[in-house]
Coordinates of C-alpha atoms (C1' of nucleotides) in Angstrom, one line a residue:
Chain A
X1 CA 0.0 0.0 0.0
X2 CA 1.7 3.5 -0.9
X3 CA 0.5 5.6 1.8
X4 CA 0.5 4.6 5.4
X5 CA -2.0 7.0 6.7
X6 CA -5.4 8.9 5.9
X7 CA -3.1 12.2 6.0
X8 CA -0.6 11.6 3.6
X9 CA -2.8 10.0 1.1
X10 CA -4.9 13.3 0.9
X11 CA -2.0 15.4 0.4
X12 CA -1.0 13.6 -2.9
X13 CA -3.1 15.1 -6.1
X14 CA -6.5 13.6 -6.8
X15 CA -6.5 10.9 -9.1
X16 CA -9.1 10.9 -12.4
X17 CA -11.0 7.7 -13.5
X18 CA -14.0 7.2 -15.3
X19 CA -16.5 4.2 -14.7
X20 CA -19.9 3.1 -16.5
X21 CA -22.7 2.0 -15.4
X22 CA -24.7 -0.2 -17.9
X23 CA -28.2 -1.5 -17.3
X24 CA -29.8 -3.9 -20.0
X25 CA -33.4 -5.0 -19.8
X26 CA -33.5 -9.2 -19.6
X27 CA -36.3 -12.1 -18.6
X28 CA -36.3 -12.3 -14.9
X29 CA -37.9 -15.8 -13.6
X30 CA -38.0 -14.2 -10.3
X31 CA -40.7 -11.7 -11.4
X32 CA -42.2 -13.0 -14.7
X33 CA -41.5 -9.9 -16.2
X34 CA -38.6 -8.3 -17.8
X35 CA -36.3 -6.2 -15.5
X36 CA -33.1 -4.5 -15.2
X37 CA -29.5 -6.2 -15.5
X38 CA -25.9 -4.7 -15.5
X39 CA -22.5 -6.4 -16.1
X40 CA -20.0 -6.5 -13.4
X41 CA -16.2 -6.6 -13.8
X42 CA -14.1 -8.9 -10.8
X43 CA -10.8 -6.9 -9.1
X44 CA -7.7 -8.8 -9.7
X45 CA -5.8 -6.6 -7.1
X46 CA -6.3 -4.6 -4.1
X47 CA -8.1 -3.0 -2.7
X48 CA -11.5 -5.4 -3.0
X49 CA -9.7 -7.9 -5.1
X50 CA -12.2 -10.9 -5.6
X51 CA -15.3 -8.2 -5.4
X52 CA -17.6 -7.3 -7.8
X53 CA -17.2 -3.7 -9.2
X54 CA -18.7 -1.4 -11.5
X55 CA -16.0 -1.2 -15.0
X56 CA -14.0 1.7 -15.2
X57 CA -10.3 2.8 -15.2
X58 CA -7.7 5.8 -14.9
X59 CA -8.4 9.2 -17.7
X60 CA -6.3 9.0 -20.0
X61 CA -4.6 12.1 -21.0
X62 CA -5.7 12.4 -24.9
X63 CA -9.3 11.2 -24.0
X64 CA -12.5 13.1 -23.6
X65 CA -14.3 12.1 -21.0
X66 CA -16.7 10.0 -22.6
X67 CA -14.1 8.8 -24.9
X68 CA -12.5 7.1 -21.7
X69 CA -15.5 5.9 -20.6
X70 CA -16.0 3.9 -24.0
X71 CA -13.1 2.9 -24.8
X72 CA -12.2 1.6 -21.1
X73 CA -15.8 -0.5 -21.6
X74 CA -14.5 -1.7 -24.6
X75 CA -11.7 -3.1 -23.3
X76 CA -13.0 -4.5 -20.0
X77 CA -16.4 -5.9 -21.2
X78 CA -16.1 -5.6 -24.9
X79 CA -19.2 -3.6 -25.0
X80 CA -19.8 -0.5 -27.2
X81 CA -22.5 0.8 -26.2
X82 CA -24.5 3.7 -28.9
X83 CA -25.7 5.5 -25.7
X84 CA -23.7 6.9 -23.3
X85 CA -24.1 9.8 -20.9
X86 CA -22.7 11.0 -17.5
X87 CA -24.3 10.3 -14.4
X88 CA -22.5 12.5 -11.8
X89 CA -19.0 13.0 -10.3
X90 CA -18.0 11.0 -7.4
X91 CA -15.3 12.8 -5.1
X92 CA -15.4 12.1 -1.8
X93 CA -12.3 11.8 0.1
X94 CA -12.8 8.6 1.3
X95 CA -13.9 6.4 -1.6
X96 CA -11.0 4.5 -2.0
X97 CA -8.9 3.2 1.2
X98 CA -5.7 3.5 -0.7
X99 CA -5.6 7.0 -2.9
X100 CA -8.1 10.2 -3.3
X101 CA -10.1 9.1 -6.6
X102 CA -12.3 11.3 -8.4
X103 CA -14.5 9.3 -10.3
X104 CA -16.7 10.7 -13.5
X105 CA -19.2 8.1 -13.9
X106 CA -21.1 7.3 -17.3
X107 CA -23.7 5.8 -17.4
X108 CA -25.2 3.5 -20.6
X109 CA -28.5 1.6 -21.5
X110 CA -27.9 -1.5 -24.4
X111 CA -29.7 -3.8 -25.8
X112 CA -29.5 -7.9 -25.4
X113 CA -29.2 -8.6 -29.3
X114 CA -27.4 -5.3 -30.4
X115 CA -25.2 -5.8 -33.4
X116 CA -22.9 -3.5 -31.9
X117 CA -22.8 -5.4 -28.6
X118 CA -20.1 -8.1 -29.0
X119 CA -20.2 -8.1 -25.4
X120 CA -22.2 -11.6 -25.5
X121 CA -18.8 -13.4 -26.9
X122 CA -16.6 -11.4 -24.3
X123 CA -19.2 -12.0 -21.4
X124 CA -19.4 -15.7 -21.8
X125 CA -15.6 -16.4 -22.0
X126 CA -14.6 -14.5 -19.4
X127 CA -15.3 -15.3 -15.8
X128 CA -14.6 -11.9 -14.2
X129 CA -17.4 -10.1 -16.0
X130 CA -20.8 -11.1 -15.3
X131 CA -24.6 -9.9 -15.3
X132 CA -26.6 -8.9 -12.5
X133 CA -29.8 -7.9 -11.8
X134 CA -29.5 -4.4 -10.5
X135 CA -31.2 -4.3 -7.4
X136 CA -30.5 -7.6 -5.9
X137 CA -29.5 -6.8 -2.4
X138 CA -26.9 -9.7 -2.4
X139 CA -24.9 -8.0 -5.1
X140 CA -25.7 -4.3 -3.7
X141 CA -24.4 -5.1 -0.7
X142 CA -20.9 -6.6 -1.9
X143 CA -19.3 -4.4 -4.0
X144 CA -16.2 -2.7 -4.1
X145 CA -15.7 0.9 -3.3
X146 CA -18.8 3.3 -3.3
X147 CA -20.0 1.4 -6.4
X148 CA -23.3 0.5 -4.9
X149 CA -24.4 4.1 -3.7
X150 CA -23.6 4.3 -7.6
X151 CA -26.0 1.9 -9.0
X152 CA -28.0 3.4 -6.7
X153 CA -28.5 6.8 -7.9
X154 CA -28.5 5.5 -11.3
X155 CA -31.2 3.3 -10.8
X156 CA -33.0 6.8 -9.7
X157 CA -31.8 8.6 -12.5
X158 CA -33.5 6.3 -14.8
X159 CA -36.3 6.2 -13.2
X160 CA -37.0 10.0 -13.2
X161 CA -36.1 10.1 -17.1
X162 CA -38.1 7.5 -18.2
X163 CA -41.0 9.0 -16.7
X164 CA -41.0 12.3 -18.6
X165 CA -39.0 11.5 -21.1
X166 CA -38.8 8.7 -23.9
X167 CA -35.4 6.9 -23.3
X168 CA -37.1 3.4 -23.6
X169 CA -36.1 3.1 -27.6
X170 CA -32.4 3.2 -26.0
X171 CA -32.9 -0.4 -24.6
X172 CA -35.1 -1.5 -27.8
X173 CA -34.3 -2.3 -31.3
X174 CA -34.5 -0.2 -33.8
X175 CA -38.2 -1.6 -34.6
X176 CA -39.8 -2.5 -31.7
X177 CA -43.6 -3.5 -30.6
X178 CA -45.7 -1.0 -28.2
X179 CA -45.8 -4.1 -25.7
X180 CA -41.8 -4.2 -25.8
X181 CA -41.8 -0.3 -25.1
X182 CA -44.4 -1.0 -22.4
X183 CA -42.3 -4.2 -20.8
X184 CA -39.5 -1.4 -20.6
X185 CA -41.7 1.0 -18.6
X186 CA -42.9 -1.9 -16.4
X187 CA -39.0 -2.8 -15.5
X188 CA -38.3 0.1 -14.7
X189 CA -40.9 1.6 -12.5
X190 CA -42.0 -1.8 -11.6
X191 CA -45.4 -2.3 -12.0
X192 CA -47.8 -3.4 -14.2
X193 CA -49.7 -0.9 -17.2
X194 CA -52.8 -1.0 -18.6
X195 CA -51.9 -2.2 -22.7
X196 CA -54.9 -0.2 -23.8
X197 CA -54.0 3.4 -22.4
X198 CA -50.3 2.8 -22.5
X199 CA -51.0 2.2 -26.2
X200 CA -53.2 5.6 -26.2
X201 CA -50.3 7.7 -24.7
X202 CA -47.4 6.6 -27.0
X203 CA -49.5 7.0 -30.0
X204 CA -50.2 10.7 -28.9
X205 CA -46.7 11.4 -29.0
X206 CA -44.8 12.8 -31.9
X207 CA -41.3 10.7 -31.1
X208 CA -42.8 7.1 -31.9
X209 CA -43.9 6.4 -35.7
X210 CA -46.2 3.4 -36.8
X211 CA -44.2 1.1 -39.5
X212 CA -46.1 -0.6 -42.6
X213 CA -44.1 -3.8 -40.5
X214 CA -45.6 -6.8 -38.1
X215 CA -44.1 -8.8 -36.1
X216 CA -45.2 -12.6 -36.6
X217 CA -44.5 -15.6 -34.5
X218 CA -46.0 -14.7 -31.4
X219 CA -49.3 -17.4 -30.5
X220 CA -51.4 -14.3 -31.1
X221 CA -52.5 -11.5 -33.7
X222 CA -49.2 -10.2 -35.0
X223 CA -48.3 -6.9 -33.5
X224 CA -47.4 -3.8 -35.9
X225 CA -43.7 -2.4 -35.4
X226 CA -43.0 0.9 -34.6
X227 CA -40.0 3.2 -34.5
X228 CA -38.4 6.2 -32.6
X229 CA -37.8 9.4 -34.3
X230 CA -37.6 12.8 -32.6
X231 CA -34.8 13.7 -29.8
X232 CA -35.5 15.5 -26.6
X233 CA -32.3 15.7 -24.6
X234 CA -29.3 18.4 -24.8
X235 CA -26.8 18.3 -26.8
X236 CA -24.7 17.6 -23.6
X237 CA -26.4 14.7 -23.4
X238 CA -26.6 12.8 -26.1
X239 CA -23.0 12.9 -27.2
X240 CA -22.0 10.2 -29.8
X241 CA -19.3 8.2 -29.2
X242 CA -16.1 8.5 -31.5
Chain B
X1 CA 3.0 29.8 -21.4
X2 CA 4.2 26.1 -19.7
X3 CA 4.2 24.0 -23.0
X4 CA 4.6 24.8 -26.8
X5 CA 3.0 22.7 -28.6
X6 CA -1.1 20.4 -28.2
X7 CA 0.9 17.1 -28.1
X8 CA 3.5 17.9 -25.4
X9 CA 0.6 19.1 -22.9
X10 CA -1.7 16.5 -23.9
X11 CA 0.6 14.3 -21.8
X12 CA 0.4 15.5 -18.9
X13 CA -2.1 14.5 -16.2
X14 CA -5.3 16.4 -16.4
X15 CA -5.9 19.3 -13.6
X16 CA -9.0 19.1 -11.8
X17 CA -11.0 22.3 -11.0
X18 CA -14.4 23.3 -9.6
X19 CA -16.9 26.2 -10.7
X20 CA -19.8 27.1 -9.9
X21 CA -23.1 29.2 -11.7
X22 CA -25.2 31.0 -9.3
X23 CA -28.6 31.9 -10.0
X24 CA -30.4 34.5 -8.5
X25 CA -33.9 36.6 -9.0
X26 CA -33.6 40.6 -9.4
X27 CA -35.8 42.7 -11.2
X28 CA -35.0 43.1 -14.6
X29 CA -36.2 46.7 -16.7
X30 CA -35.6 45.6 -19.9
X31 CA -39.3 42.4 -19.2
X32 CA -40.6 44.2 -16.3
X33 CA -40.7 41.3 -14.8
X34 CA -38.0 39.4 -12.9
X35 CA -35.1 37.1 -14.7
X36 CA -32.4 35.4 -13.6
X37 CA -29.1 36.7 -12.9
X38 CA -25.8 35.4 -12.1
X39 CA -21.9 36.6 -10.7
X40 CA -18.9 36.5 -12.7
X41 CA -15.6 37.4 -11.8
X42 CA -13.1 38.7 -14.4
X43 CA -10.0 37.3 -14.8
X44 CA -6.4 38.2 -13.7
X45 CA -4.9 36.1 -15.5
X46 CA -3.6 34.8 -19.0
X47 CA -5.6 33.1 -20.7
X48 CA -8.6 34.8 -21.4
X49 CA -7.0 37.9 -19.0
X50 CA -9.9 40.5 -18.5
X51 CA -12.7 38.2 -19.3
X52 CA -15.5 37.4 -17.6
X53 CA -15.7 33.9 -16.1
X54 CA -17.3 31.9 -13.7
X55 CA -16.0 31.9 -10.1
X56 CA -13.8 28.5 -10.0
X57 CA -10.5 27.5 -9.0
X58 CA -8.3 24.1 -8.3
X59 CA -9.6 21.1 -6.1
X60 CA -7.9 21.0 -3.0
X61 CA -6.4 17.8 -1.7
X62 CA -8.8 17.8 1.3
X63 CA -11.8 19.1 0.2
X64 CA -14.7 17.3 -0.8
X65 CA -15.9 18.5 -4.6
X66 CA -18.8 20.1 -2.6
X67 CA -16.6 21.5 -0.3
X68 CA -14.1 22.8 -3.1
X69 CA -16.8 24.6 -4.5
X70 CA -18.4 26.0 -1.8
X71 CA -15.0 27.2 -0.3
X72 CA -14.1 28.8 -3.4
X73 CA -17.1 30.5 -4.1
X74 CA -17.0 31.7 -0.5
X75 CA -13.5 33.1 -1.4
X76 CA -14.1 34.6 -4.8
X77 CA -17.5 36.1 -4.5
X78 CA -18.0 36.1 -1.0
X79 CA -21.2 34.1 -1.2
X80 CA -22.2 30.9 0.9
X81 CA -25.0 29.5 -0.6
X82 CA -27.8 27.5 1.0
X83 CA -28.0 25.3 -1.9
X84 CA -25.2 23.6 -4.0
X85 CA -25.8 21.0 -7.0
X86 CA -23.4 19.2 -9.1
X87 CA -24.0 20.5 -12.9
X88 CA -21.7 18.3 -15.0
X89 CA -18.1 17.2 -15.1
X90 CA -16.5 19.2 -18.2
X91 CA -13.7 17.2 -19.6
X92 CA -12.8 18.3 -23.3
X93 CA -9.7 18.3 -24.5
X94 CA -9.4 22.0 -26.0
X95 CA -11.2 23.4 -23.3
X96 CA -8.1 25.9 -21.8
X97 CA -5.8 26.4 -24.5
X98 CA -3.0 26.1 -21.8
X99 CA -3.6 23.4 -19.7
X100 CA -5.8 20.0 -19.8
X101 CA -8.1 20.7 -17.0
X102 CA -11.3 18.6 -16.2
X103 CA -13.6 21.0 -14.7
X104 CA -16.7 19.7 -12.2
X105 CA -19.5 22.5 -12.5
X106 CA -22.0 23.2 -9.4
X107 CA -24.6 25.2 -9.7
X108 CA -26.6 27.3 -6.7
X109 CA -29.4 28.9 -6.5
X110 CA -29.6 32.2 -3.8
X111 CA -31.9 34.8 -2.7
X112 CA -31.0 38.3 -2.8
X113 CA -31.9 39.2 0.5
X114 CA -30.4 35.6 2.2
X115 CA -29.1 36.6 5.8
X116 CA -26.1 34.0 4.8
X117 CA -25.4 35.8 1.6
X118 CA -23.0 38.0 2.7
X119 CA -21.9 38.7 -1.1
X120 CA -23.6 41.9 -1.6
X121 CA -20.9 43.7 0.5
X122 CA -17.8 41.8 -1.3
X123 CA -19.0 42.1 -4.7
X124 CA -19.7 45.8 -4.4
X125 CA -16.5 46.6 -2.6
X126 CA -15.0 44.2 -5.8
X127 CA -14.9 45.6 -9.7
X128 CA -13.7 42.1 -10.7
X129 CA -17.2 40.4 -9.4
X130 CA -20.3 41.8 -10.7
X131 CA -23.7 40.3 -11.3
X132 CA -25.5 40.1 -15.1
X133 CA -28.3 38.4 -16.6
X134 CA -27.6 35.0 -17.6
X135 CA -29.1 35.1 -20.6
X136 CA -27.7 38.4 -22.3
X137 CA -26.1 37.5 -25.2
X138 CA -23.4 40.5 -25.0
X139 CA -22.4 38.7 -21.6
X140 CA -22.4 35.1 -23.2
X141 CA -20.6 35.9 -26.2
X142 CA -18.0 36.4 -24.6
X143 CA -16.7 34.3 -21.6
X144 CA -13.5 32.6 -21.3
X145 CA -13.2 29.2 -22.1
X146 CA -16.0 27.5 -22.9
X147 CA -18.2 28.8 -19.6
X148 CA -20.9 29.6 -22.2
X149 CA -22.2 26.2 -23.1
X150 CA -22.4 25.6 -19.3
X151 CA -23.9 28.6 -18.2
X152 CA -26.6 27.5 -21.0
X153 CA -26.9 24.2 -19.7
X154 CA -27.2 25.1 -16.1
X155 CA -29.9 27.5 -17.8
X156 CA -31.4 24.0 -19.5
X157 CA -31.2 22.1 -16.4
X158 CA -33.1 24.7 -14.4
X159 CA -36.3 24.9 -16.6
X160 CA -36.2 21.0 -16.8
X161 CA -36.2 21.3 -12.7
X162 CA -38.2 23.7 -12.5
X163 CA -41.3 21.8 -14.8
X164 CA -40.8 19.2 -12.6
X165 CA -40.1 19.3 -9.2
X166 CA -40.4 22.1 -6.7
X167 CA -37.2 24.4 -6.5
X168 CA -38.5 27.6 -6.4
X169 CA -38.4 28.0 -2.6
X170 CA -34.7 27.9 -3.4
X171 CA -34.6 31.6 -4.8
X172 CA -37.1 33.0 -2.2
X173 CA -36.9 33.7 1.7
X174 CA -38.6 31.1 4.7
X175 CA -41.8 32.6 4.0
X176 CA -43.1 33.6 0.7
X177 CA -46.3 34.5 -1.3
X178 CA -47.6 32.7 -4.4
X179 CA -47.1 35.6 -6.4
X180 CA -43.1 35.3 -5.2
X181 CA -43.2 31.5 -6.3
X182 CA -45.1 33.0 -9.5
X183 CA -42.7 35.3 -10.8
X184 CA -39.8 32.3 -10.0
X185 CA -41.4 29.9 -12.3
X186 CA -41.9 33.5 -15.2
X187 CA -38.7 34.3 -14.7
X188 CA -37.5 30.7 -15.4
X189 CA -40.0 29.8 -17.8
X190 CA -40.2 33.2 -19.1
X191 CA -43.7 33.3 -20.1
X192 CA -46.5 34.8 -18.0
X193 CA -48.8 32.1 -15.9
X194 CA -52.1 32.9 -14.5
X195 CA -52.8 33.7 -11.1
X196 CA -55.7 31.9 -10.0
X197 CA -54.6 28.9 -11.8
X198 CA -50.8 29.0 -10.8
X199 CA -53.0 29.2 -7.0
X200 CA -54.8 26.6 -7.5
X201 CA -51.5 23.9 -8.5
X202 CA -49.4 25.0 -6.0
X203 CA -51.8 24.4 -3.6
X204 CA -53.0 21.3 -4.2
X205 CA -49.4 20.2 -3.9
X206 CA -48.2 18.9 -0.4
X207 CA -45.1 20.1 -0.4
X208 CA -45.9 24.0 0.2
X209 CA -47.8 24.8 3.7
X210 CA -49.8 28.3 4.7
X211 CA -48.8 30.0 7.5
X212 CA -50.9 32.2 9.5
X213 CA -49.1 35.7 8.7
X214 CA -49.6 38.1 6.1
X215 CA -47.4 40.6 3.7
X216 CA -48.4 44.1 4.4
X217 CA -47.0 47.1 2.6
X218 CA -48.1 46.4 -0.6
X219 CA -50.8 48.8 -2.8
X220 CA -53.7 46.1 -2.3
X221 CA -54.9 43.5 -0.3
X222 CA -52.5 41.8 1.4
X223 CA -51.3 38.1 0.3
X224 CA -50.8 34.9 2.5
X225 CA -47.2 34.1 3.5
X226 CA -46.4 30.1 2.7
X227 CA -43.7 28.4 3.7
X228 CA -41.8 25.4 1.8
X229 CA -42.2 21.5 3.4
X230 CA -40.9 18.3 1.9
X231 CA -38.0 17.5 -0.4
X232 CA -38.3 15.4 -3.5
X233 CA -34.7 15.6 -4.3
X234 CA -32.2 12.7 -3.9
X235 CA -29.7 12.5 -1.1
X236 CA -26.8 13.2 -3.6
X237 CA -28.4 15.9 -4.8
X238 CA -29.2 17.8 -1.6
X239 CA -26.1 17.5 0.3
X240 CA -25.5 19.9 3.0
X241 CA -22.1 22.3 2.5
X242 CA -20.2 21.7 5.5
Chain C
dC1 C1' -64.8 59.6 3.9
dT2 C1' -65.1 58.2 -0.5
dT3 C1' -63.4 56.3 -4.5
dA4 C1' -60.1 54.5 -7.8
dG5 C1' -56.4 51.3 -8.3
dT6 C1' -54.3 47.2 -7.3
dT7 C1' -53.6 42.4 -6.2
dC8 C1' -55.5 38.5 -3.7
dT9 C1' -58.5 34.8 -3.7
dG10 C1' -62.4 31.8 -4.6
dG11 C1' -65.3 30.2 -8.1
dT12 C1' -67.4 28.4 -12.7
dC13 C1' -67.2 26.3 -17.2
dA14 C1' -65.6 23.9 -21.2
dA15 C1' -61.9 21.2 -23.1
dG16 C1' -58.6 17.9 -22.6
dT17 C1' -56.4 14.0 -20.1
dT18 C1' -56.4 9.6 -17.4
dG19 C1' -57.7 5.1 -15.5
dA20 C1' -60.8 1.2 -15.7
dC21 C1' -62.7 -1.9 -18.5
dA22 C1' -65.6 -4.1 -22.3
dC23 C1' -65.2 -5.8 -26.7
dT24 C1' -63.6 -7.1 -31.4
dA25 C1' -59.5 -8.6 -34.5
dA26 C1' -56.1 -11.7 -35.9
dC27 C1' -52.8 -14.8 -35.3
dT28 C1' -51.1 -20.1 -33.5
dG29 C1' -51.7 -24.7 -32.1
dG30 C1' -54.3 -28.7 -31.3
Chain D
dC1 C1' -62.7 -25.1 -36.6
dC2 C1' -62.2 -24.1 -31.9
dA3 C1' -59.7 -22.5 -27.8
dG4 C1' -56.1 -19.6 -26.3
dT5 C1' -53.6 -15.4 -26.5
dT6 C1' -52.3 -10.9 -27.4
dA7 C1' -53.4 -6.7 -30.5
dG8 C1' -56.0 -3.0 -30.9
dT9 C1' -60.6 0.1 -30.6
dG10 C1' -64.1 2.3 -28.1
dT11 C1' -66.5 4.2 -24.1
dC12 C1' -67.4 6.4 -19.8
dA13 C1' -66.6 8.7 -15.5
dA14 C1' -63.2 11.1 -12.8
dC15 C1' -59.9 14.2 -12.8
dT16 C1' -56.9 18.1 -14.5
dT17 C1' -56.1 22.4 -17.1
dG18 C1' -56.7 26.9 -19.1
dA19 C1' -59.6 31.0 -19.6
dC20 C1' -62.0 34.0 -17.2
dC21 C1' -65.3 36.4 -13.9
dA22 C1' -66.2 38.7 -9.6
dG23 C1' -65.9 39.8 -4.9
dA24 C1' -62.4 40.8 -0.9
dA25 C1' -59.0 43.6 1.1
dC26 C1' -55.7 46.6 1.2
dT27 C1' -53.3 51.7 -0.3
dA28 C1' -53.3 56.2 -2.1
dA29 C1' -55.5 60.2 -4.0
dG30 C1' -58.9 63.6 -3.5

DNA sequence: CTTAGTTCTGGTCAAGTTGACACTAACTGG
DNA sequence: CCAGTTAGTGTCAACTTGACCAGAACTAAG
C-alpha cells in the first residue's frame, strides 16, 4: 500500500478515472416480467480484489471524458454501447482506502441482441465479467468501493427520465412493438400498465412512428412495429461516441 | 505559457478544478418582470485575462468536490450558498488552451436578501465580481473558455427542474407568497402564468404549507405568506455544505 | 370619507387527459 | 374449426387544465 496513513494519502493530487454503469433490460424468472440487468467486472488486485465492481479505469490524457469511458468498456467488457451519458461526479475523500479518486461516472442503456454489442462473446468467456440484476440486495451489498451508492443513484436517475421523457427506444431495437416499449416502462418503474391506455399515450406522441411492419410468431395476432424518431435531450447529453 | 505545442501538454495529467453558476432573481427593466441573474468574476490572469468567467478555482487535496466549490465561491465572490448541485463534469480536451483541465461545475441557486449571503458587501467593494443576466447574449458571447455552453446548460437544467419538481423555494426567503413563487417559475419559464390557476396547482401540492401571517405594505390586499415543506430531491443531490 | 387602483383569492365552465374496462380482430396450435 | 392469446378500438366517468369572472382587502388620491 503506498501511503500509510489517511493524511498523507490526501496530500497527494487527486486521481481521475471514469466508470460506467450499464443497465440492460433481460427475462427475470423471479418476477415474470422483464427487469433490469448490468455487467459486473471482478478486481484482480487490491483494494477489493475478488469483489464485484462497477467497470472503469484511470483518464487518460488524450481522451475526452466519454471517450474514456467507452473505450475503457471496450476493453474491460467488450461492450460498445450507442448510448452513453454522464451520471455524476463521485469525489469524496474517502472512496477509496488507498488513494483520493475522483471518479466521473457514465452511465449506458444496451440492448440484449445489439449488433454493436459483442459483449455476449466477451461475457461468456470471461469469468470476471458477469450480469446482475440491478437491485439484488446480495450483489448491492458486496461491492467494491462506493459502487453500490452508484448503482443506486443511477437506478433513480433512470427512473426520473423515463417518466417524462422517452429513453425506452435506448434499450429497444430499432423496430420494436408497443408491448416491448411497455415491458421497458414496467422494468423500470415496476409495475404493471394497462396495454390499452399505454398504447393511447405513445401513440399521442410525436417521437414514436407506426411502420407498414408486423411482427409474426408470437401465438397471437401479429403486433405492428413501430420506430423512434424525434430527440428530446441536450446536446450535452446525447453525445455520440467516437 | 508552460508548453509549446497540443501534443507535449496533452501528456500531462489532467488538472482538476471546480466552478460554480449561481442563479439569482432581481428585477430586470428591460421584461418588467423578474429574470435570472448570475456573478462572474473577471479574470487576472492569461488566458482569457480580462474576461469574464465563472468563479472557480483548483480542487484541494482535502476538500470534498462540494466543499471545493463551496469554499471557493465563498473566497471569490464572498457568497455561501444554502443550496449547492453538481452540474456536469466538463472534460474536453481543448477546453483551456494552456492546460488539460477537467472542470466539475456546481450550480446554486440564492436569494438576494439571504441573511447567509453576505456577497452583496464583497461584490460591491469588488470591480472584478459583478452580477449580469444570464441570458444576455453581450455577456455570453464572450466568456473565457468554454463557460458559455455551461452557463446554457445550467440554464437547460433549471427549466427542466423547475417543470418538474419544486425548487423555487430555493430563490425566495422562509416565507413567501404565491405571487413570489409566481414570478420564480416566469422568470425561469419566461412566459407569464395565470394567477388563479398558478394558486390553484401550488396548492394542491403537499409540499408548500400556509402560514398564518400576512405581507403588508403592498398597494392592495395583502397576500398569505407560505412556507416550503418536503424535499423530493435525492440524497446526492441535496447534500448539505459543511 | 369616498373612491379609484391594485392584487389576492375563490369560483365556474368547457376542453382535454387519465384510468378502468368491455369488446372485437387476428394470429397459433391442437 | 375451436380454444387460447395478445393486438387494438371504443366508451365512460373522474380528474386536470386553461380562460376568465367577480368579490375581498388593502393603499393612495382627492
Amino acid at each position: 500500500m503506498p501511503f500509510s496513513n489517511v493524511a498523507e494519502r490526501r496530500e497527494q493530487p487527486p486521481t481521475l478515472a471514469v466508470s460506467t454503469v450499464i443497465f440492460s433490460l433481460r427475462d427475470d424468472e423471479r418476477t415474470g416480467r422483464k427487469s433490469l440487468w448490468l455487467p459486473l467486472v471482478r478486481r484482480t488486485r487490491e483494494p477489493f480484489r475478488g469483489q464485484w465492481a462497477l467497470p472503469g479505469g484511470p483518464l487518460g490524457p488524450r481522451d475526452s471524458l466519454l471517450d474514456a469511458a467507452a473505450n475503457n468498456l471496450r476493453d474491460t467488457t467488450g461492450l460498445i454501447p450507442r448510448y452513453l451519458e454522464q451520471l455524476y461526479a463521485f469525489g469524496d475523500l474517502d472512496r477509496s482506502p488507498t488513494r483520493r479518486v475522483v471518479s466521473i461516472v457514465y452511465w449506458a442503456l444496451v440492448r440484449e441482441d445489439d449488433p454493436h454489442d459483442t459483449a455476449t462473446s466477451v461475457l461468456l468467456d470471461d469469468p470476471n465479467v458477469a450480469w446482475f440484476r440491478a437491485e439484488d440486495p446480495e450483489v448491492l451489498g458486496n461491492l467494491a468501493f462506493d459502487h453500490r451508492e452508484i448503482i443506486e443513484y443511477a437506478l433513480w436517475r433512470l427512473r426520473n427520465k423515463v417518466e417524462y421523457g422517452s429513453i425506452a427506444h435506448r434499450l429497444l431495437g430499432e423496430r420494436f412493438t408497443l408491448a416491448q416499449v411497455r415491458e421497458v416502462y414496467e422494468a423500470v418503474l415496476d409495475k404493471e400498465l394497462d396495454p390499452a391506455n399505454f398504447r393511447r399515450t405513445l401513440r399521442s406522441t410525436p417521437d414514436i412512428e407506426e411502420t407498414d411492419e408486423f411482427l409474426s410468431g408470437g401465438k397471437h395476432r401479429p403486433p405492428r412495429l413501430y420506430r423512434y424518431t424525434g430527440s428530446t435531450t441536450h446536446p450535452l447529453e446525447s453525445e455520440n461516441i467516437s
